[in-house]
C-alpha atoms as one frame of an Amber mdcrd trajectory, in Angstrom:
protein
  -2.990  -8.600  -0.148  -0.615  -8.799   2.709  -0.869 -10.891   5.823   0.368
  -9.434   9.080   1.502 -11.697  11.863   0.103 -10.397  15.123   2.212 -10.199
  18.220   1.041 -11.622  21.494   1.045  -8.828  24.034   1.876 -11.307  26.816
   4.981 -12.658  25.165   6.247  -9.653  23.231   8.228  -6.963  24.956   6.416
  -3.655  24.793   7.977  -0.255  25.328   6.079   1.923  27.791   6.050   5.469
  26.441   6.563   8.275  28.935   4.954  11.676  28.675   7.450  14.544  28.954
   7.178  17.036  31.791   4.692  19.880  31.510   7.326  22.574  31.200   9.454
  20.687  28.719   9.054  20.397  24.966   6.131  18.202  23.974   8.014  16.279
  21.353  11.741  16.733  22.048  13.958  16.541  19.008  16.290  13.605  18.666
  19.898  14.209  19.622  21.914  14.904  16.551  24.887  12.650  16.277  27.581
  13.066  13.701  27.543  10.106  11.378  30.450   8.751   9.506  31.384  11.042
   6.663  31.012   9.468   3.223  34.253   8.918   1.408  34.515  11.297  -1.532
  35.334   9.940  -4.905  39.051  10.224  -5.604  39.947  10.728  -1.913  38.977
   8.239   0.773  37.367   6.108  -1.900  40.828   5.095  -3.011  41.244   3.188
   0.242  38.518   0.763  -0.748  40.520  -0.578  -3.663  42.053  -4.020  -3.622
  45.519  -2.662  -2.768  45.016  -1.193   0.716  47.412   1.322   2.234  48.192
   0.851   5.924  48.900   3.780   8.229  51.719   3.259  10.682  53.316   5.528
  13.237  57.010   6.270  13.005  59.239   6.903  15.962  58.139  10.566  16.176
  54.448   9.577  16.402  53.679  10.805  12.859  51.555   8.530  10.736  53.182
   7.433   7.521  51.847   5.408   4.650  53.369   2.006   4.091  52.413  -0.256
   1.262  51.961  -3.937   2.075  54.768  -6.115   0.805  53.902  -8.054  -2.275
  54.220 -11.753  -2.002  56.766 -13.162  -4.373  55.193 -15.214  -7.074  56.556
 -18.713  -7.258  56.632 -20.083 -10.741  55.016 -23.453 -10.958  56.288 -26.241
 -13.032  55.114 -26.451 -16.603  53.027 -29.526 -15.894  51.088 -27.878 -13.026
  50.090 -24.750 -15.017  46.326 -24.110 -15.301  44.948 -23.712 -18.824  44.413
 -20.070 -19.853  40.947 -18.730 -20.600  40.053 -18.536 -24.215  40.481 -15.122
 -25.808  36.891 -15.188 -27.077  35.516 -15.547 -23.553  37.624 -12.594 -22.339
  36.437 -10.443 -25.246  32.841 -11.440 -24.533  33.293 -10.425 -20.901  34.742
  -7.051 -21.924  31.924  -6.604 -24.382  29.370  -7.324 -21.682  30.976  -4.715
 -19.436  30.934  -2.185 -22.274  27.267  -2.949 -22.915  26.463  -2.379 -19.244
  28.233   0.982 -19.256  26.481   1.995 -22.474  23.086   0.994 -21.050  23.769
   2.968 -17.865  24.793   6.033 -19.893  21.661   5.723 -22.046  19.468   5.448
 -18.947  21.078   8.550 -17.442  20.634  10.484 -20.675  16.977   9.477 -20.869
  16.429  10.597 -17.274  18.018  13.983 -17.998  15.828  14.433 -21.081  12.706
  13.602 -19.057  13.737  16.119 -16.415  14.143  18.832 -19.069  10.711  18.013
 -20.511   9.040  17.938 -17.074   6.141  20.347 -16.676   7.204  22.943 -14.093
   3.618  23.639 -13.066   4.607  25.095  -9.677   6.069  28.102 -11.503   2.698
  28.872 -13.114  -0.338  30.614 -11.642  -2.960  28.317 -10.145  -6.429  28.167
 -11.741  -9.227  29.832  -9.768 -12.804  28.711  -8.952 -11.841  25.048  -8.522
 -10.765  24.580 -12.151  -8.230  21.749 -12.479  -7.495  21.894 -16.221  -8.584
  23.612 -19.440  -7.725  20.867 -21.928  -7.806  17.090 -21.343  -7.451  14.362
 -23.958  -6.778  10.623 -23.508  -7.406   7.239 -25.139  -9.640   5.762 -22.429
  -8.966   2.683 -20.272  -7.605  -0.729 -21.247 -10.062  -3.518 -20.441  -9.223
  -6.943 -19.033  -8.699  -9.668 -21.671 -11.635 -12.052 -22.272 -11.810 -15.364
 -20.412 -10.023 -18.297 -22.040 -12.055 -21.531 -21.637 -10.427 -24.610 -20.111
  -9.130 -27.317 -22.463 -11.324 -30.421 -22.788  -8.788 -32.475 -20.837  -9.344
 -30.404 -17.658 -12.545 -31.312 -15.826 -14.639 -29.924 -13.007 -16.120 -32.596
 -10.759 -19.258 -32.519  -8.662 -19.936 -35.336  -6.210 -17.176 -37.367  -7.864
 -18.562 -37.029 -11.416 -17.301 -34.709 -14.201 -19.704 -31.847 -14.862 -19.347
 -29.461 -17.831 -20.053 -25.836 -16.947 -21.333 -22.898 -18.946 -18.721 -20.303
 -19.878 -19.778 -17.800 -17.190 -19.988 -20.433 -14.441 -16.633 -21.901 -15.494
 -14.938 -18.488 -15.310 -16.184 -17.889 -11.753 -15.181 -21.458 -10.825 -11.662
 -20.703 -12.077 -11.351 -17.832  -9.574 -11.926 -20.243  -6.675  -9.709 -22.940
  -8.221  -6.742 -20.552  -8.452  -7.026 -19.878  -4.709  -7.257 -23.480  -3.474
  -3.866 -23.272  -1.766  -4.818 -20.029  -0.004  -6.191 -19.707   3.511  -9.164
 -17.694   2.239 -10.836 -20.753   0.701 -10.983 -22.397   4.138 -12.908 -19.516
   5.748 -16.628 -20.107   6.149 -17.660 -16.527   5.335 -15.520 -16.555   2.163
 -16.975 -19.887   0.995 -20.571 -18.858   1.707 -20.263 -15.522  -0.106 -18.519
 -17.150  -3.061 -21.058 -19.956  -3.446 -23.965 -17.498  -3.288 -22.478 -15.306
  -6.056 -21.323 -18.301  -8.128 -24.858 -19.715  -8.251 -26.062 -16.393  -9.690
 -23.761 -16.951 -12.699 -24.948 -20.541 -13.277 -27.682 -21.671 -15.637 -30.931
 -23.031 -14.175 -29.798 -26.619 -14.870 -26.456 -26.026 -13.134 -28.178 -24.550
 -10.074 -30.409 -27.634  -9.859 -27.335 -29.915  -9.718 -24.750 -27.861  -7.793
 -26.207 -27.302  -4.321 -23.219 -27.923  -2.024 -19.766 -26.345  -2.347 -18.220
 -29.165  -0.296 -19.053 -31.618  -3.117 -17.236 -29.498  -5.730 -13.803 -30.708
  -6.839 -11.572 -28.011  -8.380  -8.349 -30.062  -8.167  -7.747 -30.528 -11.911
  -8.456 -26.856 -12.551  -6.048 -25.857  -9.766  -3.289 -28.087 -11.194  -3.852
 -26.662 -14.679  -3.576 -23.021 -13.549  -0.574 -23.829 -11.379   1.145 -25.262
 -14.453   0.288 -22.149 -16.469   1.912 -19.990 -13.791   5.068 -22.098 -13.901
   5.149 -21.796 -17.704   4.918 -18.038 -17.384   7.804 -17.983 -14.891   9.985
 -20.221 -17.064   9.509 -18.314 -20.319  12.608 -17.771 -22.388  14.461 -14.471
 -22.394  13.194 -13.737 -25.894   9.552 -14.331 -24.910   9.873 -12.130 -21.828
  11.456  -9.380 -23.925   8.605  -9.634 -26.419   6.017  -9.295 -23.628   7.923
  -6.320 -22.232   7.885  -4.621 -25.640   4.134  -5.218 -25.980   3.507  -3.734
 -22.534   5.647  -0.717 -23.407   3.683  -0.218 -26.610   0.428  -0.372 -24.631
   1.814   2.121 -22.121   2.802   4.610 -24.810  -0.668   4.416 -26.374  -2.921
   4.384 -23.291  -0.657   5.301 -20.371  -0.357   9.008 -21.189  -2.786  11.876
 -21.634  -2.576  15.476 -22.786  -3.433  17.962 -20.039  -3.257  21.633 -20.971
  -1.108  20.426 -23.894   1.449  18.798 -21.588   2.066  15.045 -21.718   1.155
  13.540 -18.334   1.500   9.935 -17.156  -1.678   8.080 -16.119  -1.426   6.068
 -12.919  -3.857   3.178 -13.520  -5.002   2.964 -17.121  -5.905  -0.761 -16.907
  -9.314  -1.855 -15.608  -9.120  -4.533 -12.901 -10.035  -8.022 -14.190 -12.952
  -9.914 -12.583 -11.961 -11.782  -9.420 -13.089 -12.694  -5.910 -13.142  -9.901
  -3.370 -10.709 -10.450  -0.500 -10.682  -7.300   1.564  -8.425  -6.710   4.534
  -8.750  -8.581   7.798 -12.043 -10.394   8.431 -14.053  -8.438   5.890 -17.736
  -9.480   5.899 -17.905  -9.387   2.080 -14.829 -11.486   1.330 -15.453 -14.126
  -1.327 -18.016 -12.088  -3.248 -17.620 -11.807  -7.023 -16.065  -8.649  -8.449
 -17.805  -8.591 -11.817 -16.178  -7.802 -15.153 -16.222  -4.090 -15.949 -17.560
  -3.282 -19.431 -17.480  -0.025 -21.455 -21.174   0.378 -20.620 -20.111   0.850
 -16.953 -17.528   3.559 -17.711 -17.984   7.339 -17.492 -15.389   9.166 -19.607
 -14.195  12.641 -18.641 -12.391  14.876 -21.155 -12.566  18.398 -22.577 -15.143
  19.380 -25.197 -12.539  20.312 -27.781 -10.625  17.025 -27.424 -10.938  13.791
 -29.359 -13.325  11.547 -27.391 -11.797   8.070 -26.892 -13.369   5.282 -28.935
 -15.007   2.396 -27.020 -14.202  -1.205 -28.074 -16.125  -2.410 -31.166 -19.742
  -3.287 -30.396 -19.791  -1.274 -27.167 -20.510   2.273 -26.020 -19.616   4.385
 -23.000 -22.097   4.837 -20.164 -21.569   8.598 -20.338 -19.129  11.230 -21.595
 -18.567  14.243 -19.346 -16.615  17.484 -19.676 -16.063  18.383 -16.021 -12.869
  20.361 -15.488 -13.428  20.661 -11.711 -12.470  17.013 -11.104  -9.139  15.240
 -11.562 -10.279  11.816 -12.840 -10.225  10.646 -16.462 -12.719   7.775 -16.160
 -14.891   6.307 -13.404 -17.147   3.333 -12.668 -18.985   1.819  -9.695 -17.780
  -1.561  -8.465 -20.491  -4.022  -7.457 -19.221  -5.429  -4.124 -19.124  -2.326
  -1.913 -20.774   0.112  -4.300 -17.759   2.413  -4.201 -16.731   4.565  -7.156
 -13.392   3.713  -8.764 -11.353   6.217 -10.769  -8.612   6.376 -13.356  -6.290
   9.106 -12.127  -2.979  10.635 -13.094   0.406   9.401 -11.899   1.894  10.528
  -8.564   4.375  12.775 -10.438   1.638  14.652 -12.280   0.576  18.257 -11.732
  -2.745  17.396 -10.063  -1.203  14.952  -7.591   1.638  17.367  -6.915  -0.809
  20.165  -6.107  -2.640  17.931  -3.626   0.614  17.060  -1.857   1.640  20.711
  -1.874  -1.639  21.671  -0.152  -1.054  19.047   2.575   2.420  20.375   3.277
   1.047  23.914   3.422  -1.441  22.809   6.105   1.446  21.266   8.064   3.406
  24.515   7.782   0.437  26.492   9.135  -0.063  23.994  11.962   3.489  24.625
  13.098   2.513  28.158  14.165  -0.569  27.007  16.119   0.424  23.655  17.641
   1.693  25.173  20.916  -1.641  26.972  21.442  -3.608  23.812  20.580  -1.648
  21.735  23.090  -2.025  24.350  25.794  -5.789  24.545  25.172  -6.523  20.823
  25.365  -4.399  20.486  28.504  -6.480  23.218  30.144  -9.662  21.467  28.960
  -8.720  18.355  30.952 -10.161  20.215  33.977 -13.310  21.459  32.231 -16.669
  21.005  33.976 -18.280  19.871  30.716 -17.962  16.175  29.871 -17.814  16.724
  26.094 -15.006  19.249  26.426 -12.962  16.837  28.560 -13.621  14.013  26.089
 -12.501  16.163  23.173  -9.357  17.143  25.074  -8.456  13.496  25.755  -9.090
  12.558  22.104  -6.825  15.386  20.908  -4.188  14.340  23.422  -4.129  10.748
  22.122  -4.076  11.830  18.478  -1.242  14.260  19.176   0.827  12.166  21.572
   0.425   8.698  20.006  -0.138   9.752  16.355  -3.397   7.776  16.238  -5.736
   8.156  13.277  -8.884  10.080  14.177 -11.293   7.308  13.125 -14.835   7.692
  11.839 -18.222   6.022  12.101 -18.829   3.131   9.704 -21.869   1.099   8.770
 -21.807  -2.162  10.704 -21.303  -5.285   8.581 -20.191  -3.382   5.487 -16.474
  -3.121   6.231 -13.804  -4.753   8.383 -13.940  -3.957  12.101 -11.177  -1.346
  12.141 -11.175   1.639  14.473  -9.389   4.911  15.172  -9.020   7.188  18.168
 -12.611   8.476  18.113 -14.209   5.053  17.581 -12.355   3.001  20.208 -14.519
   0.599  22.218 -14.247  -0.836  25.721 -12.408  -3.955  24.582  -9.697  -1.848
  22.933  -8.515  -0.105  26.128  -7.372  -1.503  29.466  -6.603   0.790  32.377
  -4.182  -0.100  35.146  -3.801   2.023  38.308  -0.449   0.245  38.613   1.400
  -2.110  36.259   4.969  -3.416  36.533   5.843  -0.724  39.055   4.388   2.097
  36.941   1.260   4.022  37.890  -1.624   4.918  35.588  -0.909   2.747  32.537
  -3.227   2.710  29.514  -3.038  -0.365  27.260  -4.254  -0.054  23.652  -5.011
  -3.121  21.532  -7.054  -2.707  18.334  -7.034  -3.104  14.546  -6.313   0.150
  12.750  -6.251   1.080   9.068  -5.864  -1.891   6.691  -6.515  -4.203   9.703
  -2.995  -3.582  11.036  -2.829  -4.255  14.759  -1.916  -1.406  17.089  -0.627
  -2.528  20.491   0.926  -0.122  22.954   1.249   0.499  26.681   1.239   4.161
  27.556   2.261   5.709  30.882   0.056   8.646  31.811   1.871  11.166  34.024
  -0.427  14.149  33.634  -1.515  15.372  37.086  -4.553  17.152  35.709  -5.935
  13.875  34.388  -5.207  11.966  37.588  -7.158  14.453  39.661  -9.977  14.973
  37.149 -13.268  13.110  37.502 -13.739   9.765  35.745 -14.939   9.911  32.152
 -17.201   6.867  32.405 -20.180   6.499  30.112 -21.246   3.232  28.503 -23.706
   2.696  25.648 -26.097  -0.258  25.379 -23.592  -2.371  23.455 -20.786  -1.202
  25.762 -19.290   0.667  22.796 -17.384   3.622  24.120 -16.377   6.430  21.791
 -13.836   9.060  22.675 -15.831  11.803  20.966 -19.167  10.880  22.499 -18.720
   8.534  25.465 -15.068   8.032  26.341 -14.357   5.391  28.937 -11.229   6.318
  30.847 -10.404   6.050  34.512  -6.931   6.927  35.613  -7.330   7.371  39.339
  -6.390   4.891  42.005 -10.043   4.461  42.975 -11.174   3.223  39.536  -9.967
   0.301  37.440 -11.021  -1.579  34.325
């Protein structure tokens, strides 16, 4: 989770973007300026050494190299001499330097070996008919560790009295306790959603007693978990190395799969532990419980001729599939938003690489059509049909300001984020004149991941100034660029 500090449009200085002239390039390239040339090793790099060489001009104007004069060392008296470093310390220092060089050489060698072993899939023919692979084998996901109960010395208090909780209720209480110092726990919507889901995990007796979250005291639990975090931070070097080795062992066992008999890295082989849903921005479902994922929730995907991964003892998989038209290895449905989660391959894998390659190919094709597209939507500014003009304006904004297209979302299910085609009245302000500039459009809305977009845009297009107003308001005064764009850029209309 990341918090983004919003800027105040009244206090922050905002750059007003200008549209280039009609006959000029739409997006002029930046002026290329020659940067400072890097010093090559063995040439200019020598100048960075401790003994610097100064360049001076002789009488004929030719630069000559002169070495700085060394200061004469003055021998101090015997009594003022500093004690020399012990030979053992010097040897240890040299040894440390040698170890660093050896480690760097080993790292480089390992990288070269990995590069040689890399699957050069782009040199092979692509499968037809949507087939992604012909052989897939893996060990399945790694599940979150079980909940560790609180020690008897740590109490939960309700209405000032200690109250023992059942294991399930205590685990969900621990999620809230760990977040006591976070702003989320002060939000009403977060607290209400949490308390509603927490009560579902309580026993009947606990629900009869615990009826008000304000009377719950998680202080001792918070202090306990805070101490555990500090212990983890202050672990000895040996303990940290041991944990690192264990994680590496887990990675080697579960973090790789065999795809078409090539070893491929898995991106997320660990199942998320249970926690409280946070979401981005003011998400309406923040505070709800993300339940523990069990093997019975998991669908495994592998090839028929592979070894099917074994579920943990006492459990079984929800389903085992052999679908070679999809790229995921395992999937499950999370309970908060009902979305399907996947275990996929690493970003450096063949499947991810092919996806990126396809995107770049689309960009390459667009290069040959972008001039025609821009010419078309500029001509459509003057169209007699409202929908055509609206589409032209939407394309113009997406192209000129690099706005995301936006899509319709179910109200109350996600954060109130918008894109170009779902902007509402409150997101746009139109000024016939502002700070000496004519026809200024001000954008202020939350985009993807609830990141604020604020921009003032100067509209110079004559065709849009002279075109009729694109006013159309829905019942809720929600104005969409694709269906009912609200823009007025003439001197006779204002917002």
